[in-house]
PDB file of C-alpha atoms in Angstrom:
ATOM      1  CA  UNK F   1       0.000   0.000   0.000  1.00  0.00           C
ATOM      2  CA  UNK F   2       2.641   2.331   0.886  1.00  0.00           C
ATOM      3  CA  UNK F   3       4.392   1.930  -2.870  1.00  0.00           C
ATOM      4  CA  UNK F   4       1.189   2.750  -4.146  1.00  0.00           C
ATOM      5  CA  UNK F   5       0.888   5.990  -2.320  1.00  0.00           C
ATOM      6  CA  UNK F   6       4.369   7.103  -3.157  1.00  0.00           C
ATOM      7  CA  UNK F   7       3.616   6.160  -6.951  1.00  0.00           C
ATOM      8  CA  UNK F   8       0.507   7.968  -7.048  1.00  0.00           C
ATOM      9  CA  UNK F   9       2.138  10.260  -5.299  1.00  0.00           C
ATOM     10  CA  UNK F  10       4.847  11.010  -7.645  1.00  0.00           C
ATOM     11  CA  UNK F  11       2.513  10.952 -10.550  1.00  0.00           C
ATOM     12  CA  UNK F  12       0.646  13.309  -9.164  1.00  0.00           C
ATOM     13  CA  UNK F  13       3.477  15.867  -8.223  1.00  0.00           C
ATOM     14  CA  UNK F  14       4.869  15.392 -12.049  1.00  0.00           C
ATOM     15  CA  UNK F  15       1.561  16.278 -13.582  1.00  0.00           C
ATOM     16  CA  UNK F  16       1.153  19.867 -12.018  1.00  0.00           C
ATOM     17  CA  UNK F  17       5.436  20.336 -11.299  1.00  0.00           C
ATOM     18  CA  UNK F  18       6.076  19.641 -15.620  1.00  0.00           C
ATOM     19  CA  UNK F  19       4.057  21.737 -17.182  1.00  0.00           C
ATOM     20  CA  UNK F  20       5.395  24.911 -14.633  1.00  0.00           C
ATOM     21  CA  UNK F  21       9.048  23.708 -15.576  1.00  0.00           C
ATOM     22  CA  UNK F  22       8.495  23.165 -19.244  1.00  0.00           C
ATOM     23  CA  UNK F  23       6.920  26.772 -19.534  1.00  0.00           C
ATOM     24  CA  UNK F  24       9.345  28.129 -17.365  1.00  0.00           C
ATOM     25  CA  UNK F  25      12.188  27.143 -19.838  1.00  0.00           C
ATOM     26  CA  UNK F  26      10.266  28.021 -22.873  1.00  0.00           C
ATOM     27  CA  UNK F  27       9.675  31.317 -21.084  1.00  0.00           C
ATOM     28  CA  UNK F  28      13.870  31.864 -20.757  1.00  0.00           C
ATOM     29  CA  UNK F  29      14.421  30.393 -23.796  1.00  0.00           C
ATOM     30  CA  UNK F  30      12.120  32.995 -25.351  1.00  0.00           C
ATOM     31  CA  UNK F  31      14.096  35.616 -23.531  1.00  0.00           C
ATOM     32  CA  UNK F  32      17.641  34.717 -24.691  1.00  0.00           C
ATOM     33  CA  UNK F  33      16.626  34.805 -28.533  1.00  0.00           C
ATOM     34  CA  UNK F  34      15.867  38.170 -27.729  1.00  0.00           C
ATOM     35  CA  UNK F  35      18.874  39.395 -25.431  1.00  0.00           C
ATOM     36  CA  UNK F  36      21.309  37.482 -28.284  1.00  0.00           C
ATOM     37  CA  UNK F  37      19.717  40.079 -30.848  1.00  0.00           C
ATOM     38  CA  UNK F  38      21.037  42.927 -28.718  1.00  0.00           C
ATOM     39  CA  UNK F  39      24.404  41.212 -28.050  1.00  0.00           C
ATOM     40  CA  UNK F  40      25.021  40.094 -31.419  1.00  0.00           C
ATOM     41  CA  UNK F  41      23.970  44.466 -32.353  1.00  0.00           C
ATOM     42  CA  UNK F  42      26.599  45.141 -29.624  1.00  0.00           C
ATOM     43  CA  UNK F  43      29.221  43.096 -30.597  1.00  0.00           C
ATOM     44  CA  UNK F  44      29.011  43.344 -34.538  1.00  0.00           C
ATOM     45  CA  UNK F  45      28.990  47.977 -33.940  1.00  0.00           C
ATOM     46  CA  UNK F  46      31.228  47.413 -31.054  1.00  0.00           C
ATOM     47  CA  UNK F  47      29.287  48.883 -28.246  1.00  0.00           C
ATOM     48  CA  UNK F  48      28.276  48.365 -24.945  1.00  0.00           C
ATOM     49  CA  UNK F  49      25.141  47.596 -23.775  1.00  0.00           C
ATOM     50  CA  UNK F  50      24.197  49.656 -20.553  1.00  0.00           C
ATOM     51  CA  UNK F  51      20.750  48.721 -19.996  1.00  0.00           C
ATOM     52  CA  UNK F  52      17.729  46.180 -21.047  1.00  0.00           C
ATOM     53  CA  UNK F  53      14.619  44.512 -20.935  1.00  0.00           C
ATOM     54  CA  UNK F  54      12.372  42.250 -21.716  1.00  0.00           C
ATOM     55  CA  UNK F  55       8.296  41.744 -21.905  1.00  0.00           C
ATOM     56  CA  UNK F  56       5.717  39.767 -24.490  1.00  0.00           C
ATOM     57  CA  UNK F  57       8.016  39.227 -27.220  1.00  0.00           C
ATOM     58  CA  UNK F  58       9.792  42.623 -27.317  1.00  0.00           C
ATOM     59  CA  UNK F  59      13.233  43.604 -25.832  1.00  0.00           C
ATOM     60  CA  UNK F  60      14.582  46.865 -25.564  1.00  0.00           C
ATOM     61  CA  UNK F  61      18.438  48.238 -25.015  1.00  0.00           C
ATOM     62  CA  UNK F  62      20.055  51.212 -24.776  1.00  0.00           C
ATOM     63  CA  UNK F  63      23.862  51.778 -25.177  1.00  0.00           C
ATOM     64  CA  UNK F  64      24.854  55.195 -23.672  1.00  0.00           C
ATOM     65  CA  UNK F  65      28.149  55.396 -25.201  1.00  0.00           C
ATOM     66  CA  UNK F  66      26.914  55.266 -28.594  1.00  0.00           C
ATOM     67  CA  UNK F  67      23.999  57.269 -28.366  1.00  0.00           C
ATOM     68  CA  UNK F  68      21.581  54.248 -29.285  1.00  0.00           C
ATOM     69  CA  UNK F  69      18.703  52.846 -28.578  1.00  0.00           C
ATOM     70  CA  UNK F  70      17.547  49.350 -29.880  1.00  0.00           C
ATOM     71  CA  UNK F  71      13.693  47.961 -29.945  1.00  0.00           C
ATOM     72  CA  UNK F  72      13.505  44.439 -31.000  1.00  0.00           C
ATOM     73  CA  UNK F  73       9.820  43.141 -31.390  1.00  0.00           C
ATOM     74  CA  UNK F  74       8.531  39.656 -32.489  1.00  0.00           C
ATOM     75  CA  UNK F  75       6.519  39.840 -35.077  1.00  0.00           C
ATOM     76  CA  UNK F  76       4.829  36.636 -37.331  1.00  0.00           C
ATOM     77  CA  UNK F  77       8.195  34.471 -37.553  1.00  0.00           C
ATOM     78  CA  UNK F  78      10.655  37.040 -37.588  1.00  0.00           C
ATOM     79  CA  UNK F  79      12.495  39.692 -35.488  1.00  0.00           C
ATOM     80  CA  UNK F  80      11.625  43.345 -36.894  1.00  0.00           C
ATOM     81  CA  UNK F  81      14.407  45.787 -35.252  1.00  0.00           C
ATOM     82  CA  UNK F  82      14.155  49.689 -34.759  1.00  0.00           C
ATOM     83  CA  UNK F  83      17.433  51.611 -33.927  1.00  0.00           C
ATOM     84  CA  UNK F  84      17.452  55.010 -32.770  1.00  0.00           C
ATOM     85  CA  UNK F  85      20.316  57.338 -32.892  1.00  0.00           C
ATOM     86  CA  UNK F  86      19.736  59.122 -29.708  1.00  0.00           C
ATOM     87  CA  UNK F  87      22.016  62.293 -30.686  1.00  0.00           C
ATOM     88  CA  UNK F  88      19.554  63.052 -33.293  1.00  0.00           C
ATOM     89  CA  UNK F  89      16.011  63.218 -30.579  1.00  0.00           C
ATOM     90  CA  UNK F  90      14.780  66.301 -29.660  1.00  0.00           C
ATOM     91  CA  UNK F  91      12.094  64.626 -27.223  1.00  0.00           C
ATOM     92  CA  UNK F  92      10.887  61.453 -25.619  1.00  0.00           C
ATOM     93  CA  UNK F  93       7.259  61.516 -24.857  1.00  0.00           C
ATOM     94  CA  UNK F  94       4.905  58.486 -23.627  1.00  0.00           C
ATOM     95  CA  UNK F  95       1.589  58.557 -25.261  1.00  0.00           C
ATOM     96  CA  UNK F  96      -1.279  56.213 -23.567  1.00  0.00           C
ATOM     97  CA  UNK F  97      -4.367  55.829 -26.049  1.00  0.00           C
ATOM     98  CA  UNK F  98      -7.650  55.156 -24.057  1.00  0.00           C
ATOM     99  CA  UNK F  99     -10.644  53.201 -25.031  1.00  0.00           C
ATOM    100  CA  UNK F 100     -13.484  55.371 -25.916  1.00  0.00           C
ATOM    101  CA  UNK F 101     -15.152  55.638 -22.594  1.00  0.00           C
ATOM    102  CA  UNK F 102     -11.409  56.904 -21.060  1.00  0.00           C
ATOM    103  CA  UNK F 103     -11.806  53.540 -18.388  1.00  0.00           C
ATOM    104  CA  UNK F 104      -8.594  51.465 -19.899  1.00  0.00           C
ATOM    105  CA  UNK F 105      -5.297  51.811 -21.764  1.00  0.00           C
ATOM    106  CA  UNK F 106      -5.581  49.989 -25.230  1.00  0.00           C
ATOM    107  CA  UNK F 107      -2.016  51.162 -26.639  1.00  0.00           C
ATOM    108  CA  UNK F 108       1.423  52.816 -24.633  1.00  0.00           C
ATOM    109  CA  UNK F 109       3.776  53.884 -27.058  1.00  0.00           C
ATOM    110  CA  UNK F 110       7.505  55.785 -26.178  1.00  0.00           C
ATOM    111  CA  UNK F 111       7.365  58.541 -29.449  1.00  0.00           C
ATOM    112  CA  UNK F 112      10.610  60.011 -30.417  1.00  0.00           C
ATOM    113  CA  UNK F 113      10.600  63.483 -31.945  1.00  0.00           C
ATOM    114  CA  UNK F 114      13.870  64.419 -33.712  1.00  0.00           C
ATOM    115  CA  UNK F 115      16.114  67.525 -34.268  1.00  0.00           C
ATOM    116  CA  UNK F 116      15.515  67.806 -38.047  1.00  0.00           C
ATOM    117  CA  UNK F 117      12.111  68.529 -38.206  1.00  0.00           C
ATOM    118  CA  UNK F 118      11.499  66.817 -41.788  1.00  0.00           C
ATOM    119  CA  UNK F 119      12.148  63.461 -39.971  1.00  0.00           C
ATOM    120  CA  UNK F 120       9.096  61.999 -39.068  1.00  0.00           C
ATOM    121  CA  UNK F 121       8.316  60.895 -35.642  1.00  0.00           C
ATOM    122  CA  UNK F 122       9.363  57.034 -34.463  1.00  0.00           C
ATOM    123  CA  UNK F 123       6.974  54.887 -32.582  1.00  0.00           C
ATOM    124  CA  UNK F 124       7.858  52.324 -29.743  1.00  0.00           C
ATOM    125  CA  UNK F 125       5.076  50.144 -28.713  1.00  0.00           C
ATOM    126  CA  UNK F 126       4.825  48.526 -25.602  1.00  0.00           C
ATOM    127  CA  UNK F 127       1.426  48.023 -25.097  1.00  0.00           C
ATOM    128  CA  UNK F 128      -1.437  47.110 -27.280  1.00  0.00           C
ATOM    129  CA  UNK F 129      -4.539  45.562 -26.594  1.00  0.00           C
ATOM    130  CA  UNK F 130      -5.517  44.225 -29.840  1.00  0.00           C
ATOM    131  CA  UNK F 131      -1.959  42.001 -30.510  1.00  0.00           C
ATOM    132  CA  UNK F 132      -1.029  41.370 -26.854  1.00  0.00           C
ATOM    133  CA  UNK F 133      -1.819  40.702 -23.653  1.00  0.00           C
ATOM    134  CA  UNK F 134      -5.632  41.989 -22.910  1.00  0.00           C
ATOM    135  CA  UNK F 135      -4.489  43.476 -19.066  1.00  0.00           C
ATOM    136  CA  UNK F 136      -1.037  45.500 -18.534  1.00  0.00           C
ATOM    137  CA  UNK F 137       1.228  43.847 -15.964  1.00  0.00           C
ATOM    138  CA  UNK F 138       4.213  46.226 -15.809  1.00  0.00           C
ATOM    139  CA  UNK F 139       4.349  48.271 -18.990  1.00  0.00           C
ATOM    140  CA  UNK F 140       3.112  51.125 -17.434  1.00  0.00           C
ATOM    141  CA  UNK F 141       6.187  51.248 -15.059  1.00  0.00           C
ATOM    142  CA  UNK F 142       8.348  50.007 -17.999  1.00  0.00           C
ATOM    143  CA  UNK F 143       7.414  52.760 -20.241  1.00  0.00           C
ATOM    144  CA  UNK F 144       8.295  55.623 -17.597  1.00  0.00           C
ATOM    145  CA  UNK F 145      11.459  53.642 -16.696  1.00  0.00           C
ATOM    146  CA  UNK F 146      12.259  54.360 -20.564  1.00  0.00           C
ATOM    147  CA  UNK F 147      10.967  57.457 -21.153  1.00  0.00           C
ATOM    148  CA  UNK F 148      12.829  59.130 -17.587  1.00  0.00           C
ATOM    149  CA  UNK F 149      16.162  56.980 -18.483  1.00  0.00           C
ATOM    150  CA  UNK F 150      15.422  58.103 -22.608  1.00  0.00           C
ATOM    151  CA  UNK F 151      15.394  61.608 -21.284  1.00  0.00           C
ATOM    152  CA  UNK F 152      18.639  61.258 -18.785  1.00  0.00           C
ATOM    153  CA  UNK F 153      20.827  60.173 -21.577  1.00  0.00           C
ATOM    154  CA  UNK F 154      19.636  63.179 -23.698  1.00  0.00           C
ATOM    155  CA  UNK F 155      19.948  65.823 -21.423  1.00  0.00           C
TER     156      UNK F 155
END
C-alpha cells in the first residue's frame, strides 16, 4: 500500500510540477533569442550595452556610449528591429491611447521626436490591446522607466 501511495504520489506531483518547468524554460528560452539580438547588435557595432529589458516578445536596449537605442519586437516568424540614434532626438514623450469611454489603456507607445524637423516621428510600442496581452502587468512602469532613463541620456 505504501508503494502505491508514493507512486501515485509522484505521478501526481509530475503532472502539475512539468508543465510549470516546461513553460518556465520556454519562457527563458524565449528571452535569450531576444537578449542574443542585442548582443550580437553590440558586438558586430562594437558597443556596450548599458541597460535592457524584456516583456511579451519585445526587448529593448540602450547603449549610452553610442547614443543608441535598440527595440527588438517579435513579429509573425521574424524579429523586426528599430534603432534610434539618440544624438539626433529632440524629445521622448509616452503617449497612452484610451478606449473610448477613457476607463482602460488599449495602446502605450515611447514617441521620439527628432532635431531635423522633416524626420518623421518614431513609434515604440509597448502596449497594445488588440496584438497582446488583454491586461497591462508592468508596462506602465516600464514605459516611464524608458521614457525618464530616454530623457537622462539626452539631457
Amino acid at each position: 500500500m505504501d508503494t502505491s501511495v508514493i507512486i501515485i504520489g509522484t505521478i501526481m506531483l509530475v503532472a502539475l510540477c512539468g508543465p510549470i518547468i516546461y513553460f518556465n524554460r520556454l519562457k527563458a528560452n524565449s528571452e535569450k533569442k531576444f537578449i542574443k539580438q542585442l548582443d550580437d547588435y553590440a558586438v558586430s557595432n562594437k558597443y556596450t550595452l548599458d541597460s535592457h529589458d524584456f516583456w511579451s516578445n519585445t526587448v529593448i536596449g540602450i547603449y549610452k556610449s553610442a547614443g543608441k537605442l535598440l527595440y527588438v519586437a517579435k513579429e509573425g516568424g521574424s524579429f523586426a528591429k528599430n534603432e534610434i540614434n539618440l544624438h539626433n532626438v529632440k524629445r521622448c514623450r509616452v503617449v497612452e491611447v484610451k478606449n473610448e469611454d477613457k476607463t482602460s489603456v488599449v495602446r502605450l507607445e515611447l514617441v521620439f521626436s527628432y532635431v531635423d524637423a522633416n524626420t518623421p516621428e518614431t513609434s515604440l510600442v509597448f502596449y497594445d490591446a488588440t496584438r497582446s496581452n488583454f491586461l497591462l502587468s508592468g508596462e506602465l512602469q516600464l514605459i516611464k522607466k524608458w521614457h525618464d532613463l530616454v530623457n537622462s541620456t539626452l539631457a
